[in-house]
Amino acid sequence: MSQLTYAQAAMAGLSEEMRRDPRVWALGEDLGRGGVFGQYRGLQQEFGPQRVVDTPISESTIMGAAVGAAMVGTRPVVELRFADFALCAVDEMVNQAAKARFMFGGQARVPVTIRQPVGMWRSSAAQHSQSLEAWYVHIPGLVVVMPATPADNKGLLKASIRCDDPVIYMEHKDLWGLTGEVPDDADVTVPLGQARIARDGADVTVVTWSKMVHVSLSAAAELAKRGLSVEVVDLRTLWPWDRTAVLSSVAKTGRLIVVQEAVLTCGFGAEVAATVAEEMGGQLKAPVKRLGSPRAPISYSRPLEDRVRVTVDHIVDAALTLARA
Amino acid sequence: MSQLTYAQAAMAGLSEEMRRDPRVWALGEDLGRGGVFGQYRGLQQEFGPQRVVDTPISESTIMGAAVGAAMVGTRPVVELRFADFALCAVDEMVNQAAKARFMFGGQARVPVTIRQPVGMWRSSAAQHSQSLEAWYVHIPGLVVVMPATPADNKGLLKASIRCDDPVIYMEHKDLWGLTGEVPDDADVTVPLGQARIARDGADVTVVTWSKMVHVSLSAAAELAKRGLSVEVVDLRTLWPWDRTAVLSSVAKTGRLIVVQEAVLTCGFGAEVAATVAEEMGGQLKAPVKRLGSPRAPISYSRPLEDRVRVTVDHIVDAALTLARA
Amino acid sequence: MRDSKRLAAQYLTMRRIRAFEDRAETMARDGKVTGAVHASVGQEGIAVGVCANLLPSDKITTTHRGHGHCIAKGTSPRAMMLELFGKAGGTSGGKGGSMHIADFSVGMLGANGVVADGLPIAVGAAQGEKLLGRDTVVCCFFGDGATNRGPFMEALNWAAVYRLPVLFVCENNSYASTTRTETVTAGPGPSARAESLGVPAFSVDGNDVAAVDELAGRLVREIRAGAGPKFIEARTYRLHGHTAADAGAYRDAREVEERWTSDPIARCAAELRRLGVPDSDITAMDEAAEREMADAVAIALAAPWPDPRTAFTDVQDVGAPV
Amino acid sequence: MRDSKRLAAQYLTMRRIRAFEDRAETMARDGKVTGAVHASVGQEGIAVGVCANLLPSDKITTTHRGHGHCIAKGTSPRAMMLELFGKAGGTSGGKGGSMHIADFSVGMLGANGVVADGLPIAVGAAQGEKLLGRDTVVCCFFGDGATNRGPFMEALNWAAVYRLPVLFVCENNSYASTTRTETVTAGPGPSARAESLGVPAFSVDGNDVAAVDELAGRLVREIRAGAGPKFIEARTYRLHGHTAADAGAYRDAREVEERWTSDPIARCAAELRRLGVPDSDITAMDEAAEREMADAVAIALAAPWPDPRTAFTDVQDVGAPV
Ligand SMILES: Cc1ncc(C[n+]2csc(CCOP(=O)(O)OP(=O)(O)O)c2C)c(N)n1
Ligand SMILES: Cc1ncc(C[n+]2csc(CCOP(=O)(O)OP(=O)(O)O)c2C)c(N)n1
Ligand SMILES: [Mg+2]
Ligand SMILES: [Mg+2]
């Protein structure tokens, strides 16, 4: 175990995989200088400019080229910098990466890991703050991963690189500096599709992912003081998502809150809430509940930005309301 | 009233608006020749090549240019041909059209109508068949409209063109030839955000939109024979969606099925089902239920393609199961 | 002197493509083939002249109008016809149809329904091959209409920046669907765009298969030797409609008629005769091509549908639909 | 002989931009300005030389590095500074920040956080203006890095196809973030790309405000007269880091030092002196610029935050959040 930041953990995971498998390589803008968040620091020095490739500002081609390179047997790690800019490469993700294997009757494999940092991060405003995980969960062929901890950002990144499917890999920009214990063993990966019970509880289940795991844990601590026992489920992977973990937690608590940073409307929380309502509708102690941001672009100004954040208070209030229902 | 096809109705709506307001214009590939589905036939002859503009194959710029043209006071109608190709212009839709007004503190208005035909349509396979309405509902700033009938394809298109917000306007490719009564009056529009009760019923509410309205109506007819009274709510507009109509229908029936053609996972049906579960969880006679296509790309071959369609039988089965619950 | 054996082989391949597409179009009009069929009738010289210079290990990508490239690269027309019929045994098991034919066993990395999307994929394939230490050449076919899409420019720049072994082949048939491309294309044209992006460009009469063969042969050798990407602009004409359903009312009948006089197959036959190849040899090739494709159709008509459960296979390993 | 009054006015605008950005960077480092701040220090000659030739009714679009263009087009630096602080009264009411400044009242149609996205918007604005029968010129500023994105190419082709009144201004400062643009850009460069797309291109020393003024003046006149789009490649250098937080470790300190000797403001001052403008006039302008921006900062520091409820206003008319 080492104490690493979320960024360092990803770096460790990527460099281990690059050492282990010469077919793994990374491409994106400014990677040679360490990437925009320092999450590639030193990699070009170790692996050279052929395997840590500085690209032109050509998102469509960064993504399209990765698809081609994957189809001939390499395993590209694509850096798209911000989930917002990834929109410049959506066609290549959805129409090519996600569909190639199926469309060509199984002849193609597209083992690309597509990193697109998400989330609100000090006054980044409307074009540098989005969380669009729900979009990719809606697209057949894609795997969607959202690590919340340094350990997971190593283990899930490694698992994603080893996966033969295209993986949308969303790191949260507000977590880069978060430190935690990270396994040193290069063979340790975190399996895709398995949730983590971040906190055990009996009264209310909070299903969440990415940065909201930490906010939910704070809320759970606060609620414990008020006598409410909250179970926090960190989904880690949104597709496939761990239905078993969620359904069995809700079977225990009878109450579900889904907490996301993304816009509430048509977010991934809707999928979880709808599924639980479909499967367990009759057995719940209270109706399901979703928290997420209002359907507005994200503001620059601090007080405006804060206004759209899901906070500890929101979760506490929702949990208390549910418990009272 | 005239008997018009869904395509002709849209043509009538667009040409009326172009006559009414010289700031309205249309742009897209092959419009001069009538558009790929004939839905622009004759318009360039009437309005000239400056107002019905044949463009290069440059989706990013078709969309980006429309944003710029809207910001200076014109009202572009953008034709993107297939929702799948619209992915080549997602950045411009989401990062520019949807955000400009907000990001610029209310200085910009982006009154563009963005037509992107959706849906399965005889062996069009994975890159010409998608229905991605859920994506756009998730994006603040956008309005999302999906007409199911010729009358609505006139009235809603006119309302969309008159709307000062960017509107994602999704016509279903399998409906182009559908005929129906369409008002001749150029002043008649269909208000955005109001559902239509396509069929009254008492036992089960089916909430649906676009082509699935017709499939649901057939299912309702079949179910009537079996003694089940089904109310079919045609949402027409997915953002804003008519919560009042849905909630009051479900208040009456106590049972909800949401029927969509799109991939079920993270589809718009999840939003409707989750909302109803949140608001009425305790009062339902049976858990909510969603129908949609499996999370797989769409096949070319007929029997494979048919396998992913939501059919009358699926709806009938789901309704009977709910009624028995 | 031109090599008549090589040219005869190319003639045969062109004839096979033509025989395949003529039948594909008929079957589409008969409703046996359900999706859109985009025939390359009149453009076969480019597919054949270029692919004649590729090794089996070389790769290609193509577009919606890709039957010719597939056949020229070695894909089985029988499997292709099964695919067009959506039948079991098709190149994609019936999942793809005409616009998504692929045959990875011969280096055919897939046709594409999104205009210009094959270019970034091709440059990436070249980059991957280079990383794996192989001396593969990747050839990327696309139309004149595609040169107005951003990924065209990005991919050319990319190939030049990394000096990738890519041969770009622009089939300039003057049309993009119903639109005359020149009406929506500014500047001197595709070759000038390529040059401005650092990719040396060469123009050729695409209806002269021998000329294409010669130019492509030289460029493929240079590329394989490490010269970086090259660009061919092949002038040609789409003799049929945009799809089998398109009567082409937007073009003057005389324009089309005149262009038929430059049909690459007829021109190649004339050249073969000039080189002393007997008519009977030519006729024998014609008949072989027709027979092969008639068989392909018969087989496709008789073939079973794929198992409907395959609608859910080959989606993904992790989180596959159940 | 050069017009010293015109040049002096341009000097003042450059100085105002510099004084604005120096303070914006300091405030960013102090944590008073929270978002990313991209200063155009060293590039002011282009903004000023070009905008000097635009009418108030003309439009511009710009990028993340757009303060200079905004000020040169007439946006109030006070409102801009309020915006950077996220305070009430900011150009976007605090919703946008440095990267999303806009002032439609002076034809400033918005800065943009997505590289190259301003180009299609600009050509569309020109098309809209043309449709409305106005003789507006639209000027679009962007960097050298942007010339590798697809929309760059698409927009130039588009402008040429429809002969739109657009002046494209590429500020070639040799860098895109931490990357030397030439390492990821093939071919002869932006001007060649423009020419290949049918847009006549002109190169100019962007640090010579008078030269920019002269060239832009001629091109704007031609464009307004109906000559179609033109392209300026202005050579310059970004003297500061990519953002206020960027120390620029990827560049040699000597490289930067050397480029400071070509600072457009110092050069302009020297030219003014040569034209006989007294030092006291120059100093007076310097002081006025500093005073104006010191005031802007003081006002911004003291200003109230916007009403948090405005986080939900101006989203949309139909279906607005509640
Ligand atoms: C991104 C995208 N836009 C539009 C289309 C619709 N479309 C299919 S083929 C075609 C014309 C292509 O012209 P060209 O590239 O010259 O190829 P050709 O058909 O002439 O072989 C168009 C516009 C598409 N498939 N993809
Ligand atoms: C589509 C997109 N990709 C990447 C970025 C991140 N980014 C911001 S500025 C920049 C460099 C831009 O370089 P250039 O166009 O030369 O402008 P300059 O910063 O030099 O003014 C990059 C890559 C972005 N904003 N948008
Ligand atoms: Mg063509
Ligand atoms: Mg630059």
Short mmCIF file of C-alpha atoms in Angstrom, two decimals, chain C residues 16-290:
data_model
loop_
_atom_site.label_atom_id
_atom_site.label_comp_id
_atom_site.label_asym_id
_atom_site.label_seq_id
_atom_site.Cartn_x
_atom_site.Cartn_y
_atom_site.Cartn_z
CA ARG C 16 -16.91 -9.23 -60.86
CA ILE C 17 -17.64 -6.01 -59.03
CA ARG C 18 -19.99 -4.87 -61.76
CA ALA C 19 -21.77 -8.20 -61.86
CA PHE C 20 -22.11 -8.14 -58.10
CA GLU C 21 -23.50 -4.63 -57.97
CA ASP C 22 -25.87 -4.99 -60.89
CA ARG C 23 -27.45 -7.90 -59.08
CA ALA C 24 -27.39 -6.15 -55.73
CA GLU C 25 -29.32 -3.25 -57.24
CA THR C 26 -31.85 -5.53 -58.91
CA MET C 27 -32.37 -7.42 -55.69
CA ALA C 28 -32.82 -4.13 -53.83
CA ARG C 29 -35.47 -3.03 -56.30
CA ASP C 30 -37.14 -6.41 -55.93
CA GLY C 31 -37.26 -5.97 -52.18
CA LYS C 32 -34.99 -8.94 -51.53
CA VAL C 33 -32.23 -6.67 -50.32
CA THR C 34 -33.79 -4.32 -47.81
CA GLY C 35 -31.27 -1.66 -46.83
CA ALA C 36 -29.77 1.07 -48.97
CA VAL C 37 -27.45 -0.16 -51.72
CA HIS C 38 -24.90 2.30 -53.07
CA ALA C 39 -23.35 0.94 -56.25
CA SER C 40 -19.94 2.04 -57.49
CA VAL C 41 -20.78 1.32 -61.12
CA GLY C 42 -18.30 3.25 -63.24
CA GLN C 43 -15.79 3.61 -60.41
CA GLU C 44 -14.42 0.07 -60.35
CA GLY C 45 -11.09 1.05 -61.87
CA ILE C 46 -10.04 2.81 -58.70
CA ALA C 47 -10.81 -0.02 -56.29
CA VAL C 48 -9.12 -2.54 -58.54
CA GLY C 49 -6.12 -0.47 -59.58
CA VAL C 50 -5.31 0.47 -55.99
CA CYS C 51 -5.96 -2.87 -54.30
CA ALA C 52 -3.85 -4.66 -56.90
CA ASN C 53 -0.91 -3.08 -55.12
CA LEU C 54 -1.81 -4.05 -51.57
CA LEU C 55 -0.59 -7.11 -49.73
CA PRO C 56 -3.12 -9.34 -47.99
CA SER C 57 -1.75 -7.97 -44.71
CA ASP C 58 -2.38 -4.39 -45.81
CA LYS C 59 -5.56 -2.78 -44.57
CA ILE C 60 -8.32 -0.74 -46.15
CA THR C 61 -11.30 1.25 -44.93
CA THR C 62 -14.18 2.32 -47.10
CA THR C 63 -17.54 4.05 -47.21
CA HIS C 64 -21.19 3.42 -47.95
CA ARG C 65 -20.07 2.85 -51.55
CA GLY C 66 -17.63 0.08 -50.75
CA HIS C 67 -18.55 -3.18 -52.53
CA GLY C 68 -15.79 -2.68 -55.07
CA HIS C 69 -13.11 -2.11 -52.47
CA CYS C 70 -14.18 -5.17 -50.54
CA ILE C 71 -14.11 -7.44 -53.57
CA ALA C 72 -10.85 -5.98 -54.83
CA LYS C 73 -9.28 -6.56 -51.42
CA GLY C 74 -10.36 -10.19 -51.48
CA THR C 75 -13.65 -10.39 -49.60
CA SER C 76 -15.88 -13.21 -50.77
CA PRO C 77 -18.75 -11.83 -52.87
CA ARG C 78 -20.80 -14.78 -51.75
CA ALA C 79 -20.49 -13.75 -48.12
CA MET C 80 -21.15 -10.15 -49.15
CA MET C 81 -24.30 -11.10 -51.01
CA LEU C 82 -25.49 -13.08 -48.00
CA GLU C 83 -24.89 -9.96 -45.95
CA LEU C 84 -26.92 -7.81 -48.31
CA PHE C 85 -29.76 -10.30 -47.99
CA GLY C 86 -29.35 -10.24 -44.22
CA LYS C 87 -28.80 -13.96 -44.22
CA ALA C 88 -26.73 -16.31 -42.08
CA GLY C 89 -23.17 -16.56 -43.36
CA GLY C 90 -23.03 -12.89 -44.36
CA THR C 91 -19.80 -11.05 -43.70
CA SER C 92 -21.33 -9.51 -40.56
CA GLY C 93 -23.75 -12.34 -39.92
CA GLY C 94 -26.53 -10.14 -41.26
CA LYS C 95 -26.00 -7.48 -38.65
CA GLY C 96 -24.44 -4.91 -40.95
CA GLY C 97 -25.81 -4.97 -44.48
CA SER C 98 -24.27 -3.26 -47.49
CA MET C 99 -23.00 -0.24 -45.57
CA HIS C 100 -21.19 -2.26 -42.90
CA ILE C 101 -19.37 -4.97 -44.76
CA ALA C 102 -16.08 -5.96 -43.21
CA ASP C 103 -13.65 -8.79 -43.67
CA PHE C 104 -10.82 -8.56 -41.21
CA SER C 105 -9.31 -11.79 -42.58
CA VAL C 106 -8.29 -9.93 -45.74
CA GLY C 107 -7.53 -6.60 -44.08
CA MET C 108 -10.90 -5.05 -44.92
CA LEU C 109 -11.51 -3.06 -41.73
CA GLY C 110 -15.03 -2.08 -42.55
CA ALA C 111 -17.31 0.06 -44.62
CA ASN C 112 -18.86 3.00 -42.89
CA GLY C 113 -22.22 4.72 -42.96
CA VAL C 114 -20.91 8.04 -41.67
CA VAL C 115 -19.27 10.12 -44.38
CA ALA C 116 -15.53 10.72 -43.71
CA ASP C 117 -15.41 8.64 -40.53
CA GLY C 118 -13.22 6.06 -42.23
CA LEU C 119 -10.32 8.51 -42.47
CA PRO C 120 -9.50 8.86 -38.77
CA ILE C 121 -9.96 5.12 -38.39
CA ALA C 122 -7.50 4.48 -41.21
CA VAL C 123 -4.83 6.78 -39.83
CA GLY C 124 -5.26 5.16 -36.42
CA ALA C 125 -4.93 1.71 -37.94
CA ALA C 126 -1.71 2.85 -39.56
CA GLN C 127 -0.48 4.25 -36.27
CA GLY C 128 -1.33 1.00 -34.53
CA GLU C 129 0.41 -1.09 -37.15
CA LYS C 130 3.48 1.12 -36.88
CA LEU C 131 3.47 0.78 -33.11
CA LEU C 132 3.31 -2.99 -33.49
CA GLY C 133 6.37 -2.81 -35.74
CA ARG C 134 4.66 -4.05 -38.88
CA ASP C 135 5.24 -2.52 -42.30
CA THR C 136 1.59 -2.48 -43.24
CA VAL C 137 0.16 0.08 -45.62
CA VAL C 138 -3.36 1.32 -44.88
CA CYS C 139 -5.47 2.56 -47.73
CA CYS C 140 -8.49 4.69 -47.15
CA PHE C 141 -11.18 5.20 -49.79
CA PHE C 142 -13.65 8.08 -49.64
CA GLY C 143 -15.67 10.37 -51.87
CA ASP C 144 -15.36 13.98 -52.93
CA GLY C 145 -18.24 14.96 -50.68
CA ALA C 146 -16.26 13.71 -47.68
CA THR C 147 -13.59 16.34 -48.27
CA ASN C 148 -15.91 18.96 -46.77
CA ARG C 149 -16.11 17.25 -43.39
CA GLY C 150 -13.74 18.19 -40.60
CA PRO C 151 -12.40 14.68 -39.97
CA PHE C 152 -11.02 14.68 -43.52
CA MET C 153 -8.73 17.56 -42.68
CA GLU C 154 -7.88 16.36 -39.22
CA ALA C 155 -6.95 12.90 -40.46
CA LEU C 156 -4.71 14.16 -43.23
CA ASN C 157 -2.87 16.46 -40.88
CA TRP C 158 -2.55 13.61 -38.41
CA ALA C 159 -1.13 11.21 -40.97
CA ALA C 160 1.44 13.78 -42.05
CA VAL C 161 2.42 14.76 -38.50
CA TYR C 162 3.18 11.15 -37.55
CA ARG C 163 4.38 10.20 -41.06
CA LEU C 164 1.99 7.32 -41.17
CA PRO C 165 1.83 4.71 -43.93
CA VAL C 166 -1.53 5.76 -45.33
CA LEU C 167 -2.68 6.02 -48.91
CA PHE C 168 -5.69 8.31 -49.11
CA VAL C 169 -7.81 7.68 -52.17
CA CYS C 170 -10.43 10.26 -53.01
CA GLU C 171 -12.90 8.99 -55.57
CA ASN C 172 -14.01 12.23 -57.10
CA ASN C 173 -17.23 11.31 -58.90
CA SER C 174 -18.54 14.91 -58.89
CA TYR C 175 -21.57 14.12 -56.74
CA ALA C 176 -22.48 13.82 -53.11
CA SER C 177 -25.95 12.32 -53.10
CA THR C 178 -28.04 14.69 -55.22
CA THR C 179 -25.64 17.61 -54.94
CA ARG C 180 -22.94 18.49 -57.44
CA THR C 181 -19.99 18.64 -55.09
CA GLU C 182 -18.40 21.64 -56.78
CA THR C 183 -21.39 23.78 -55.79
CA VAL C 184 -20.57 23.29 -52.10
CA THR C 185 -16.79 23.01 -52.32
CA ALA C 186 -14.58 26.06 -52.46
CA GLY C 187 -11.00 26.39 -53.60
CA PRO C 188 -9.03 24.33 -56.07
CA GLY C 189 -10.21 20.94 -54.79
CA PRO C 190 -9.21 17.86 -52.81
CA SER C 191 -5.59 17.69 -53.99
CA ALA C 192 -4.87 21.27 -52.97
CA ARG C 193 -6.38 20.58 -49.57
CA ALA C 194 -4.19 17.54 -49.15
CA GLU C 195 -1.05 19.43 -50.13
CA SER C 196 -1.89 22.22 -47.71
CA LEU C 197 -2.00 19.61 -44.97
CA GLY C 198 1.40 18.21 -45.85
CA VAL C 199 0.19 15.19 -47.79
CA PRO C 200 1.60 15.00 -51.33
CA ALA C 201 -1.26 14.65 -53.81
CA PHE C 202 -1.50 13.02 -57.20
CA SER C 203 -4.27 13.16 -59.71
CA VAL C 204 -5.25 10.31 -61.98
CA ASP C 205 -7.95 9.26 -64.40
CA GLY C 206 -9.81 6.85 -62.19
CA ASN C 207 -11.51 5.22 -65.13
CA ASP C 208 -8.16 4.06 -66.48
CA VAL C 209 -7.41 1.07 -64.30
CA ALA C 210 -3.86 0.71 -65.61
CA ALA C 211 -3.07 4.32 -64.78
CA VAL C 212 -4.46 3.89 -61.30
CA ASP C 213 -2.50 0.68 -60.91
CA GLU C 214 0.72 2.36 -61.93
CA LEU C 215 0.31 5.39 -59.69
CA ALA C 216 -0.86 3.38 -56.69
CA GLY C 217 1.97 0.91 -57.20
CA ARG C 218 4.53 3.65 -57.01
CA LEU C 219 2.95 5.37 -54.01
CA VAL C 220 2.41 2.16 -52.05
CA ARG C 221 6.09 1.31 -52.54
CA GLU C 222 7.11 4.74 -51.34
CA ILE C 223 4.78 4.60 -48.38
CA ARG C 224 6.02 1.19 -47.37
CA ALA C 225 9.56 2.48 -47.61
CA GLY C 226 8.67 5.12 -45.04
CA ALA C 227 7.82 8.14 -47.17
CA GLY C 228 4.72 8.98 -45.14
CA PRO C 229 1.17 9.45 -46.38
CA LYS C 230 0.18 10.11 -49.98
CA PHE C 231 -3.03 11.26 -51.55
CA ILE C 232 -4.64 10.16 -54.80
CA GLU C 233 -7.44 12.12 -56.34
CA ALA C 234 -9.03 9.80 -58.84
CA ARG C 235 -11.41 11.47 -61.26
CA THR C 236 -14.39 9.28 -62.01
CA TYR C 237 -18.16 9.32 -62.34
CA ARG C 238 -20.99 7.51 -60.60
CA LEU C 239 -22.88 6.02 -63.53
CA HIS C 240 -25.84 4.84 -61.45
CA GLY C 241 -27.96 6.64 -58.88
CA HIS C 242 -26.81 7.47 -55.37
CA THR C 243 -28.68 4.39 -54.18
CA ALA C 244 -30.53 1.68 -56.03
CA ALA C 245 -33.69 3.67 -55.32
CA ASP C 246 -32.35 6.89 -56.83
CA ALA C 247 -33.30 7.55 -60.45
CA GLY C 248 -30.89 10.47 -60.54
CA ALA C 249 -33.39 13.03 -61.83
CA TYR C 250 -31.01 15.81 -60.80
CA ARG C 251 -28.60 14.97 -63.58
CA ASP C 252 -28.99 15.51 -67.26
CA ALA C 253 -29.52 12.20 -69.07
CA ARG C 254 -27.00 13.33 -71.67
CA GLU C 255 -24.39 13.91 -69.03
CA VAL C 256 -24.74 10.34 -67.86
CA GLU C 257 -24.85 8.95 -71.36
CA GLU C 258 -21.67 10.76 -72.27
CA ARG C 259 -19.94 9.44 -69.19
CA TRP C 260 -20.87 5.88 -70.11
CA THR C 261 -18.48 6.24 -73.04
CA SER C 262 -15.71 6.32 -70.48
CA ASP C 263 -16.85 3.24 -68.58
CA PRO C 264 -13.65 1.82 -67.10
CA ILE C 265 -14.64 -1.74 -67.93
CA ALA C 266 -15.29 -1.05 -71.60
CA ARG C 267 -12.07 0.95 -71.77
CA CYS C 268 -10.13 -1.88 -70.19
CA ALA C 269 -11.63 -4.39 -72.59
CA ALA C 270 -10.58 -2.23 -75.52
CA GLU C 271 -7.09 -1.97 -74.09
CA LEU C 272 -6.91 -5.74 -73.64
CA ARG C 273 -7.91 -6.22 -77.25
CA ARG C 274 -5.27 -3.71 -78.30
CA LEU C 275 -2.73 -5.74 -76.34
CA GLY C 276 -3.77 -8.81 -78.29
CA VAL C 277 -5.97 -10.56 -75.80
CA PRO C 278 -8.51 -12.57 -77.79
CA ASP C 279 -12.21 -11.69 -77.50
CA SER C 280 -12.94 -15.18 -76.33
CA ASP C 281 -10.77 -14.65 -73.25
CA ILE C 282 -12.65 -11.49 -72.46
CA THR C 283 -16.00 -13.15 -72.94
CA ALA C 284 -14.89 -16.03 -70.77
CA MET C 285 -14.06 -13.58 -67.99
CA ASP C 286 -17.40 -11.85 -68.41
CA GLU C 287 -19.19 -15.13 -68.17
CA ALA C 288 -17.20 -16.28 -65.15
CA ALA C 289 -18.04 -13.05 -63.37
CA GLU C 290 -21.73 -13.33 -64.18
#
